[in-house]
Short mmCIF file of C-alpha atoms and ligand atoms in Angstrom, two decimals:
data_model
loop_
_atom_site.label_atom_id
_atom_site.label_comp_id
_atom_site.label_asym_id
_atom_site.label_seq_id
_atom_site.Cartn_x
_atom_site.Cartn_y
_atom_site.Cartn_z
CA MET A 1054 105.14 76.40 97.06
CA LYS A 1055 105.05 78.71 100.66
CA LEU A 1056 103.99 81.41 101.31
CA ASP A 1057 105.86 84.65 102.57
CA VAL A 1058 104.53 86.78 105.94
CA LEU A 1059 105.32 90.92 105.40
CA LEU A 1060 104.78 92.85 108.27
CA GLY A 1061 105.81 95.54 110.50
CA LEU A 1062 108.04 94.90 114.00
CA GLN A 1063 108.04 98.19 115.27
CA TRP A 1064 104.12 100.31 116.74
CA GLY A 1065 102.92 100.60 112.81
CA ASP A 1066 103.69 103.13 110.10
CA GLU A 1067 106.69 101.66 109.62
CA GLY A 1068 105.67 101.10 105.31
CA LYS A 1069 104.35 98.14 104.51
CA GLY A 1070 101.77 99.43 102.42
CA LYS A 1071 104.66 101.11 99.97
CA ILE A 1072 106.54 97.49 100.40
CA VAL A 1073 103.85 95.57 99.70
CA ASP A 1074 103.16 97.48 96.21
CA VAL A 1075 107.08 97.86 94.94
CA LEU A 1076 106.92 93.64 95.71
CA THR A 1077 103.84 92.99 94.29
CA PRO A 1078 104.90 92.33 90.86
CA HIS A 1079 106.91 89.13 92.22
CA TYR A 1080 104.00 87.89 93.61
CA ASP A 1081 100.00 86.49 92.45
CA MET A 1082 98.11 87.31 95.43
CA ILE A 1083 98.63 89.39 98.02
CA ALA A 1084 95.87 88.94 101.59
CA ARG A 1085 95.47 90.94 104.57
CA PHE A 1086 95.35 88.37 107.80
CA GLN A 1087 94.24 90.41 110.86
CA GLY A 1088 93.62 94.16 111.91
CA GLY A 1089 90.95 96.40 110.16
CA PRO A 1090 89.83 99.89 109.47
CA ASN A 1091 92.57 101.08 111.98
CA ALA A 1092 95.50 100.13 109.33
CA GLY A 1093 96.69 102.64 106.84
CA HIS A 1094 98.30 101.77 103.83
CA SER A 1095 99.47 104.32 101.64
CA LEU A 1096 101.60 104.51 98.80
CA GLU A 1097 102.62 107.11 96.14
CA PHE A 1098 103.14 106.42 92.56
CA ASN A 1099 102.28 108.73 89.73
CA HIS A 1100 101.82 111.49 91.81
CA ILE A 1101 99.36 109.88 93.40
CA LYS A 1102 99.21 108.91 97.20
CA HIS A 1103 96.76 107.06 98.02
CA ILE A 1104 95.46 105.55 101.63
CA LEU A 1105 93.32 101.87 101.91
CA HIS A 1106 92.76 100.96 105.15
CA THR A 1107 91.17 97.52 104.37
CA ILE A 1108 92.35 96.68 101.28
CA PRO A 1109 95.30 95.08 100.62
CA SER A 1110 97.94 96.94 98.49
CA GLY A 1111 98.11 95.06 95.94
CA ILE A 1112 95.23 96.26 94.37
CA PHE A 1113 96.57 98.62 92.30
CA HIS A 1114 98.48 95.83 90.21
CA GLU A 1115 95.09 95.39 87.81
CA GLU A 1116 96.29 91.11 86.74
CA LYS A 1117 96.99 90.60 91.07
CA ILE A 1118 95.00 88.64 93.07
CA ASN A 1119 93.38 90.27 96.74
CA LEU A 1120 92.11 88.89 99.71
CA ILE A 1121 90.76 90.29 102.60
CA GLY A 1122 91.68 86.91 104.87
CA ASN A 1123 89.16 85.50 107.89
CA GLY A 1124 91.08 87.46 110.08
CA VAL A 1125 90.14 90.80 109.10
CA VAL A 1126 87.44 93.07 110.83
CA ILE A 1127 85.76 95.12 108.07
CA ASP A 1128 83.39 98.23 108.76
CA PRO A 1129 81.41 98.31 105.29
CA VAL A 1130 81.35 101.91 105.73
CA VAL A 1131 84.77 102.41 105.21
CA PHE A 1132 84.96 99.56 102.88
CA LYS A 1133 82.77 101.58 100.30
CA ASN A 1134 84.81 104.60 100.90
CA GLU A 1135 87.81 102.06 100.01
CA THR A 1136 86.17 100.69 96.58
CA ASP A 1137 84.59 103.70 95.25
CA ALA A 1138 88.03 106.24 96.05
CA LEU A 1139 89.95 103.50 94.09
CA ALA A 1140 86.73 103.62 90.64
CA ASN A 1141 88.03 106.84 91.25
CA LEU A 1142 91.06 106.06 90.34
CA LYS A 1143 89.85 103.62 86.99
CA VAL A 1144 90.28 100.67 89.33
CA GLU A 1145 87.84 98.78 89.48
CA ALA A 1146 87.88 96.37 92.73
CA GLU A 1147 85.40 94.20 92.41
CA LYS A 1148 87.72 92.24 89.81
CA ASN A 1149 90.11 91.00 91.81
CA LEU A 1150 89.45 91.63 95.39
CA TYR A 1151 88.33 88.59 97.30
CA VAL A 1152 87.05 88.70 101.06
CA SER A 1153 86.36 86.09 103.35
CA LYS A 1154 82.58 84.36 104.60
CA LYS A 1155 84.57 84.38 107.56
CA ALA A 1156 86.11 88.07 108.34
CA HIS A 1157 84.36 90.28 111.04
CA LEU A 1158 81.78 92.83 110.62
CA ILE A 1159 82.51 96.25 112.90
CA LEU A 1160 79.24 97.69 113.11
CA PRO A 1161 77.96 101.11 113.96
CA SER A 1162 77.70 99.95 117.84
CA HIS A 1163 81.89 98.81 117.95
CA ARG A 1164 82.16 102.33 117.11
CA ILE A 1165 80.31 103.97 119.59
CA LEU A 1166 81.56 100.97 122.45
CA ASP A 1167 85.10 102.19 121.39
CA ALA A 1168 84.19 105.61 121.73
CA ALA A 1169 82.78 105.02 124.84
CA SER A 1170 84.81 102.75 126.41
CA GLU A 1171 88.26 105.15 125.86
CA ALA A 1172 86.36 108.87 127.10
CA ALA A 1173 85.63 106.17 130.24
CA LYS A 1174 88.57 105.44 130.45
CA GLY A 1175 90.42 109.37 130.79
CA SER A 1176 93.88 109.72 131.12
CA THR A 1177 94.69 106.16 130.89
CA LYS A 1178 92.73 105.77 127.32
CA ILE A 1179 95.01 102.90 125.34
CA GLY A 1180 93.99 105.59 121.90
CA SER A 1181 91.98 103.80 119.77
CA THR A 1182 91.13 104.90 116.64
CA LEU A 1183 88.11 104.48 116.72
CA LYS A 1184 87.36 102.43 114.81
CA GLY A 1185 85.56 100.04 116.23
CA ILE A 1186 88.83 97.66 116.74
CA GLY A 1187 88.29 96.30 120.07
CA PRO A 1188 84.49 95.93 120.39
CA THR A 1189 84.45 93.72 117.59
CA TYR A 1190 87.58 91.48 118.41
CA MET A 1191 85.65 90.88 121.84
CA ASP A 1192 82.63 89.90 120.22
CA LYS A 1193 84.24 88.09 117.25
CA THR A 1194 86.19 85.79 120.88
CA GLY A 1195 83.30 86.20 123.09
CA ARG A 1196 80.86 84.20 120.17
CA ASN A 1197 78.96 87.06 119.02
CA GLY A 1198 79.78 88.15 116.11
CA LEU A 1199 78.31 88.92 112.70
CA ARG A 1200 80.66 87.51 109.31
CA ILE A 1201 80.55 88.53 106.15
CA GLY A 1202 78.75 85.14 104.93
CA ASP A 1203 76.00 86.43 107.37
CA ILE A 1204 75.20 89.01 105.30
CA THR A 1205 73.49 86.58 102.40
CA LEU A 1206 71.16 84.86 105.58
CA PRO A 1207 67.76 85.59 105.28
CA ASP A 1208 67.55 86.28 108.74
CA PHE A 1209 71.16 88.78 108.96
CA ASN A 1210 68.88 92.03 109.45
CA GLU A 1211 67.33 90.24 112.48
CA LYS A 1212 70.75 89.51 113.56
CA TYR A 1213 71.91 92.74 112.59
CA ARG A 1214 69.20 94.01 115.81
CA PHE A 1215 69.99 91.61 118.29
CA LEU A 1216 73.12 92.41 118.36
CA THR A 1217 72.60 95.85 118.16
CA ASN A 1218 70.36 96.32 121.28
CA LYS A 1219 72.55 94.13 122.93
CA HIS A 1220 75.14 97.02 122.77
CA ARG A 1221 72.73 99.58 123.10
CA THR A 1222 72.15 98.14 126.74
CA ILE A 1223 75.78 97.92 127.50
CA LEU A 1224 76.17 101.20 126.48
CA ASN A 1225 74.08 102.72 128.58
CA GLN A 1226 76.05 102.28 132.01
CA TYR A 1227 78.94 104.85 130.15
CA ASN A 1228 77.53 108.13 130.08
CA TYR A 1229 77.99 109.09 126.81
CA ASP A 1230 76.01 110.48 123.81
CA TYR A 1231 75.58 108.50 120.82
CA SER A 1232 73.00 108.16 118.02
CA LEU A 1233 73.19 105.57 115.20
CA GLU A 1234 70.75 106.55 112.65
CA GLN A 1235 73.19 108.25 109.68
CA TYR A 1236 75.80 105.41 110.04
CA GLU A 1237 73.28 102.99 110.37
CA GLU A 1238 71.84 103.60 106.67
CA GLU A 1239 75.73 103.83 105.64
CA TRP A 1240 76.16 101.02 106.97
CA PHE A 1241 73.70 99.60 104.98
CA GLU A 1242 74.08 101.09 101.87
CA GLY A 1243 78.21 99.35 102.34
CA ILE A 1244 76.32 95.78 103.01
CA GLU A 1245 75.33 96.26 99.34
CA ARG A 1246 78.35 96.79 97.93
CA LEU A 1247 80.06 94.16 99.54
CA LYS A 1248 77.40 91.95 97.61
CA LYS A 1249 78.71 93.07 94.56
CA PHE A 1250 82.40 91.31 95.80
CA ARG A 1251 83.16 87.40 95.50
CA LEU A 1252 82.66 86.39 99.16
CA ILE A 1253 83.97 82.77 99.40
CA ASP A 1254 85.72 80.43 101.63
CA SER A 1255 89.54 81.85 101.13
CA GLU A 1256 91.61 79.55 102.96
CA HIS A 1257 90.49 77.29 99.45
CA LEU A 1258 91.39 79.39 97.20
CA ILE A 1259 94.98 80.43 99.55
CA ASN A 1260 96.47 76.85 99.84
CA ASN A 1261 94.85 76.11 96.22
CA PHE A 1262 97.25 78.87 94.77
CA THR A 1263 100.17 77.67 97.13
CA ASP A 1264 99.89 74.24 96.03
CA ARG A 1265 99.63 74.87 92.19
CA GLY A 1266 103.36 77.05 92.54
CA LYS A 1267 101.34 80.95 92.57
CA ARG A 1268 102.96 83.06 94.89
CA VAL A 1269 101.40 84.90 98.09
CA LEU A 1270 102.45 87.20 100.22
CA ALA A 1271 100.29 87.50 102.82
CA GLU A 1272 100.60 91.80 104.34
CA GLY A 1273 100.25 92.54 108.28
CA ALA A 1274 98.44 95.80 109.86
CA GLN A 1275 99.76 97.33 112.75
CA GLY A 1276 103.37 96.74 114.29
CA THR A 1277 104.49 93.34 116.42
CA LEU A 1278 104.93 95.79 119.70
CA LEU A 1279 101.53 96.34 119.09
CA ASP A 1280 100.11 92.42 118.98
CA ILE A 1281 97.22 91.94 121.45
CA ASP A 1282 99.52 88.98 123.23
CA PHE A 1283 103.80 90.28 123.15
CA GLY A 1284 102.99 94.24 122.98
CA SER A 1285 102.65 96.63 125.71
CA TYR A 1286 99.49 95.78 126.76
CA PRO A 1287 96.80 96.84 127.67
CA TYR A 1288 98.62 99.42 124.92
CA VAL A 1289 98.21 97.69 121.73
CA THR A 1290 95.25 96.28 119.43
CA SER A 1291 93.11 93.58 119.31
CA SER A 1292 94.66 91.30 116.95
CA ASN A 1293 97.54 88.73 116.96
CA THR A 1294 99.73 91.16 114.80
CA ILE A 1295 102.77 88.65 114.35
CA CYS A 1296 103.87 85.53 111.81
CA ALA A 1297 101.50 83.50 113.32
CA GLY A 1298 98.29 85.41 112.43
CA ALA A 1299 99.02 85.11 109.24
CA CYS A 1300 98.45 81.13 109.69
CA THR A 1301 95.10 81.83 111.79
CA GLY A 1302 93.82 85.27 110.15
CA LEU A 1303 94.53 82.88 106.46
CA GLY A 1304 93.56 79.17 107.05
CA VAL A 1305 97.48 78.50 106.15
CA ALA A 1306 99.40 75.93 108.27
CA PRO A 1307 102.87 76.97 109.77
CA SER A 1308 104.25 74.50 108.07
CA LYS A 1309 103.74 76.93 104.63
CA ILE A 1310 105.31 79.78 105.50
CA GLY A 1311 108.54 80.68 103.79
CA GLU A 1312 110.17 84.52 104.13
CA VAL A 1313 108.79 86.54 106.97
CA ILE A 1314 110.24 89.94 105.68
CA GLY A 1315 110.22 92.36 108.74
CA ILE A 1316 109.65 96.39 107.44
CA VAL A 1317 111.15 98.50 110.35
CA LYS A 1318 111.89 102.23 109.87
CA ALA A 1319 115.54 103.67 110.23
CA TYR A 1320 114.27 105.29 113.42
CA CYS A 1321 111.38 104.72 115.54
CA THR A 1322 107.32 106.13 116.37
CA ARG A 1323 103.97 105.14 117.48
CA VAL A 1324 100.39 106.88 117.84
CA GLY A 1325 98.56 106.20 120.99
CA SER A 1326 99.24 105.57 124.33
CA GLY A 1327 101.70 102.92 125.90
CA PRO A 1328 104.84 102.75 126.54
CA PHE A 1329 108.18 104.03 124.02
CA PRO A 1330 111.86 104.01 125.83
CA THR A 1331 113.90 105.90 122.84
CA GLU A 1332 110.89 108.77 122.11
CA LEU A 1333 112.12 111.91 122.20
CA LYS A 1334 110.29 115.27 123.28
CA ASP A 1335 112.99 117.39 122.04
CA LYS A 1336 114.04 119.16 118.58
CA THR A 1337 115.33 116.12 117.79
CA GLY A 1338 112.64 114.30 117.70
CA ASP A 1339 110.30 117.77 115.51
CA LYS A 1340 112.94 117.44 113.50
CA MET A 1341 112.15 113.78 112.90
CA ARG A 1342 108.08 114.65 112.75
CA GLN A 1343 108.81 117.08 110.04
CA GLN A 1344 111.56 115.39 107.54
CA GLY A 1345 109.53 112.16 107.92
CA MET A 1346 106.03 113.99 107.93
CA GLU A 1347 105.00 111.62 110.84
CA PHE A 1348 101.31 112.42 111.51
CA GLY A 1349 98.63 109.40 111.66
CA SER A 1350 97.19 108.32 108.31
CA THR A 1351 94.22 107.65 109.28
CA THR A 1352 93.82 109.60 112.65
CA GLY A 1353 96.46 112.52 111.52
CA ARG A 1354 97.28 112.34 115.01
CA PRO A 1355 101.35 113.42 114.76
CA ARG A 1356 103.00 110.90 115.65
CA ARG A 1357 105.78 110.33 118.76
CA CYS A 1358 109.26 109.93 117.43
CA GLY A 1359 112.46 108.63 118.76
CA TRP A 1360 115.98 106.85 117.80
CA LEU A 1361 116.35 102.98 116.47
CA ASP A 1362 114.97 100.31 119.42
CA LEU A 1363 117.22 97.57 119.37
CA PRO A 1364 116.48 95.50 121.92
CA ALA A 1365 112.32 96.03 121.01
CA LEU A 1366 114.18 95.27 117.17
CA LYS A 1367 114.98 91.58 118.48
CA TYR A 1368 112.50 90.96 120.27
CA SER A 1369 110.45 91.35 117.42
CA ILE A 1370 113.08 89.36 115.26
CA MET A 1371 112.40 86.54 117.38
CA LEU A 1372 108.43 86.69 117.67
CA ASN A 1373 107.54 86.29 113.73
CA GLY A 1374 111.53 84.40 113.02
CA VAL A 1375 112.25 86.96 110.20
CA THR A 1376 114.24 86.39 107.49
CA GLN A 1377 114.75 89.34 105.91
CA LEU A 1378 114.44 93.24 106.88
CA ILE A 1379 113.27 96.10 104.45
CA ILE A 1380 114.42 99.74 106.61
CA THR A 1381 112.16 102.49 105.55
CA LYS A 1382 112.31 106.01 106.22
CA ALA A 1383 116.30 105.86 106.10
CA ASP A 1384 116.28 109.19 104.22
CA VAL A 1385 114.47 110.89 107.04
CA LEU A 1386 118.21 110.64 108.90
CA SER A 1387 119.83 112.53 106.32
CA GLY A 1388 121.06 115.61 108.47
CA PHE A 1389 121.08 114.26 111.70
CA GLU A 1390 124.20 114.98 112.90
CA GLU A 1391 124.53 111.80 115.14
CA ILE A 1392 122.17 108.74 114.79
CA LYS A 1393 121.16 107.35 118.09
CA VAL A 1394 120.69 103.69 118.97
CA CYS A 1395 119.48 101.60 121.65
CA THR A 1396 121.59 99.11 122.60
CA GLU A 1397 120.34 97.64 125.84
CA TYR A 1398 118.06 99.69 128.79
CA LYS A 1399 118.68 100.97 132.31
CA GLN A 1400 116.02 99.96 135.05
CA ASN A 1401 116.79 100.14 138.39
CA GLY A 1402 120.36 101.19 137.76
CA LYS A 1403 120.33 97.20 136.17
CA VAL A 1404 121.08 97.07 132.42
CA ILE A 1405 119.29 94.59 130.44
CA ASP A 1406 118.60 93.75 126.68
CA TYR A 1407 115.12 92.59 126.85
CA LEU A 1408 111.64 94.64 127.22
CA PRO A 1409 110.67 93.49 130.92
CA TYR A 1410 107.27 92.95 131.19
CA ASP A 1411 106.85 95.67 134.06
CA ILE A 1412 108.23 98.38 131.01
CA GLY A 1413 106.88 101.91 132.43
CA GLN A 1414 108.70 105.11 132.79
CA ASP A 1415 111.96 103.67 134.45
CA VAL A 1416 113.45 102.43 131.22
CA GLU A 1417 116.62 104.37 130.19
CA PRO A 1418 117.62 103.42 127.23
CA VAL A 1419 121.10 102.98 126.86
CA TYR A 1420 122.31 104.71 123.32
CA THR A 1421 125.35 104.05 121.05
CA ARG A 1422 126.21 106.70 119.53
CA LEU A 1423 126.60 106.89 115.22
CA LYS A 1424 128.03 109.42 113.07
CA GLY A 1425 124.55 110.54 110.61
CA TRP A 1426 124.78 112.20 107.61
CA GLU A 1427 124.46 114.64 105.13
CA GLU A 1428 123.79 113.75 101.72
CA ASP A 1429 120.49 113.34 100.34
CA ILE A 1430 119.56 110.05 99.24
CA ARG A 1431 116.03 110.20 98.14
CA GLU A 1432 117.34 109.70 94.25
CA ILE A 1433 119.53 107.56 94.99
CA LYS A 1434 119.92 104.10 93.31
CA SER A 1435 122.51 102.06 94.10
CA TYR A 1436 123.89 101.04 97.76
CA ARG A 1437 127.16 101.43 96.58
CA GLU A 1438 126.35 105.46 95.88
CA MET A 1439 125.38 105.92 99.27
CA PRO A 1440 127.44 107.26 102.26
CA ASP A 1441 129.72 105.66 104.19
CA ASN A 1442 128.24 106.83 107.62
CA PHE A 1443 124.45 105.26 105.90
CA LYS A 1444 126.57 102.17 105.43
CA LYS A 1445 127.96 101.78 108.62
CA TYR A 1446 124.03 102.48 110.31
CA ILE A 1447 122.76 99.52 108.27
CA ASP A 1448 125.82 97.06 108.77
CA PHE A 1449 125.32 98.26 112.71
CA ILE A 1450 121.40 97.30 112.59
CA GLU A 1451 122.45 94.30 110.18
CA ASN A 1452 125.59 92.90 112.79
CA GLN A 1453 123.63 93.60 115.65
CA THR A 1454 120.03 91.62 114.79
CA GLY A 1455 121.73 89.01 112.57
CA VAL A 1456 119.58 89.39 109.89
CA LYS A 1457 120.42 90.93 106.64
CA VAL A 1458 118.32 93.90 105.15
CA ASN A 1459 117.44 93.35 101.45
CA ILE A 1460 115.84 96.36 100.53
CA ILE A 1461 116.31 100.72 101.67
CA SER A 1462 113.27 102.83 100.88
CA THR A 1463 114.73 106.23 100.25
CA GLY A 1464 111.07 107.66 99.61
CA PRO A 1465 107.23 107.35 99.61
CA GLY A 1466 106.94 106.87 96.05
CA ARG A 1467 107.33 103.47 94.54
CA GLU A 1468 110.38 103.49 92.33
CA GLN A 1469 112.25 105.35 95.49
CA ALA A 1470 113.92 101.72 96.83
CA VAL A 1471 117.26 100.45 96.81
CA PHE A 1472 118.24 96.55 96.72
CA PRO A 1473 121.65 96.10 98.23
CA PHE A 1474 120.92 92.51 97.23
CA PRO A 1475 119.18 91.55 93.91
CA LEU A 1476 116.01 90.06 94.72
P1 LIG B 2084 102.15 101.73 106.49
O1 LIG B 2084 100.96 101.68 108.30
O2 LIG B 2084 102.81 100.62 107.26
O3 LIG B 2084 101.43 101.10 105.24
O4 LIG B 2084 102.53 103.04 106.51
P2 LIG B 2084 101.72 104.21 106.36
O5 LIG B 2084 101.37 104.10 105.64
O6 LIG B 2084 101.03 104.74 107.52
O7 LIG B 2084 102.98 105.33 106.76
C1 LIG B 2084 104.13 105.60 106.47
C2 LIG B 2084 104.72 106.81 105.74
O8 LIG B 2084 105.69 107.12 105.44
C3 LIG B 2084 103.28 106.98 104.38
O9 LIG B 2084 103.06 108.17 104.82
C4 LIG B 2084 104.09 106.70 103.67
O10 LIG B 2084 104.12 107.36 102.20
C5 LIG B 2084 105.93 107.66 103.88
N1 LIG B 2084 106.65 106.53 103.40
C6 LIG B 2084 106.49 105.03 103.08
N2 LIG B 2084 108.17 104.94 102.62
C7 LIG B 2084 108.80 106.04 102.63
C8 LIG B 2084 110.50 106.52 102.48
O11 LIG B 2084 111.44 105.11 102.41
N3 LIG B 2084 110.87 107.64 102.81
C9 LIG B 2084 109.84 108.79 103.24
N4 LIG B 2084 109.84 110.12 103.52
N5 LIG B 2084 108.84 108.31 103.76
C10 LIG B 2084 108.40 107.01 103.23
P1 LIG B 2085 98.77 100.54 110.57
O1 LIG B 2085 98.78 99.19 109.70
C1 LIG B 2085 100.09 102.63 113.91
C2 LIG B 2085 97.57 102.13 117.72
C3 LIG B 2085 96.45 103.21 118.05
C4 LIG B 2085 96.15 102.36 119.27
C5 LIG B 2085 95.81 100.94 119.59
C6 LIG B 2085 95.04 101.13 119.70
O2 LIG B 2085 98.81 101.55 109.44
O3 LIG B 2085 100.28 100.59 110.35
P2 LIG B 2085 92.87 100.36 117.40
O4 LIG B 2085 92.22 101.38 116.92
O5 LIG B 2085 93.61 98.90 116.91
O6 LIG B 2085 91.81 99.81 118.79
O7 LIG B 2085 94.28 101.41 118.73
O8 LIG B 2085 96.94 101.69 118.25
N1 LIG B 2085 97.11 101.25 115.21
C7 LIG B 2085 97.95 101.89 115.02
N2 LIG B 2085 99.38 102.62 114.48
N3 LIG B 2085 99.67 102.23 112.70
C8 LIG B 2085 98.52 101.44 112.96
O9 LIG B 2085 97.94 100.07 111.65
C9 LIG B 2085 97.66 101.19 113.88
N4 LIG B 2085 96.77 100.22 114.46
C10 LIG B 2085 96.30 100.63 115.17
O10 LIG B 2085 97.13 103.94 117.42
O11 LIG B 2085 97.23 103.16 120.20
MG1 LIG B 2086 99.67 102.88 108.59
#
């Protein structure tokens, strides 16, 4: 059986958590393959809203296996808090959550380095979530990192001190006040919590699953336009968020990838710095933020909002080999008289249909205008009942991208999903 990959096609927060939760009944295992606690994946059911950062979004389905793959970076403090929050909801994560021994650890000093580096950048800061992601991946590729498998080895504390001391030397170059002690104590408590979980060489487990005909869904974090190679560098995250990241982040061969499910918000949002051609800094943008409750799940920061950007979306579809689209937050666009869709850009008087290398203030969106719809679609259960102008919007996206829309999400709740083509 091939492994399906679900990922965000924009700048993150497309609604991946909600959709994974909706799709989990069709799978045997849900696996995270990159990123770390910079992610915030929200799920809503039985009037509970829950936000996951490190743990895969299949965790609420008791009989399913969840896996944190080798490509993920883990902060033991966040991990402990997440498992505590799950325990409060009577979810015993120890039962069905596996963790790769090859996943890297975010140290307390990685978080400090992240903060010090951002502070030193001043107005050119990335807008990082300050979870230590960049410094941890730097230590991974620099071959200095600590991995989950190290925590059970006798020299773990020694290795921890060695790396932390190295970070202290680097921190001396920054004019940055910090204290590690309190976070360090919690961090070691988190390490003890991690030891209670099944720490494994997960590439074997996952290949074993697919070889035995079990269905696996790989859950992406962040979004394609934040990819370390193809995003708007340097305003990106530090991992490969694209489909290829599922191969390296889980240890599965490219020939084993099946469906590539691309999640697209019906408009665009971005948190943090960096180019955003269709950004609306006006009342329309404020209305989107308000109706969509666009505030970061991890940091609470207001999200920048704008119209759907098709050149960027087509780029993401190309990079990932997307086979089906899922549109989320479609309900948020109710009540807009006109819906604009960016189909091309203008740069220095020239019309272009791709994201240029030197994307900056000078890139201006060229819009196609569609009629909006007034109707509230949050309770609609069948595609036939959707407003005509809404269907025209979906048709337009399908025609422009050449990819079918298989699910439309009409609210944050588990049951708020419309299937134009039943799965
Ligand atoms: P993720 O990082 O891709 O999992 O997305 P987030 O959870 O960070 O952000 C998506 C936000 O939108 C969360 O607050 C979700 O509860 C909410 N959400 C998801 N799908 C929908 C939808 O179809 N409509 C509305 N109104 N909210 C949604
Ligand atoms: P989910 O999985 C939205 C953004 C940050 C910043 C940049 C780098 O919930 O979609 P980092 O902390 O990785 O060094 O930050 O990336 N970013 C996200 N934006 N959703 C996310 O995750 C994000 N993870 C990181 O805001 O601009
Ligand atoms: Mg999020």
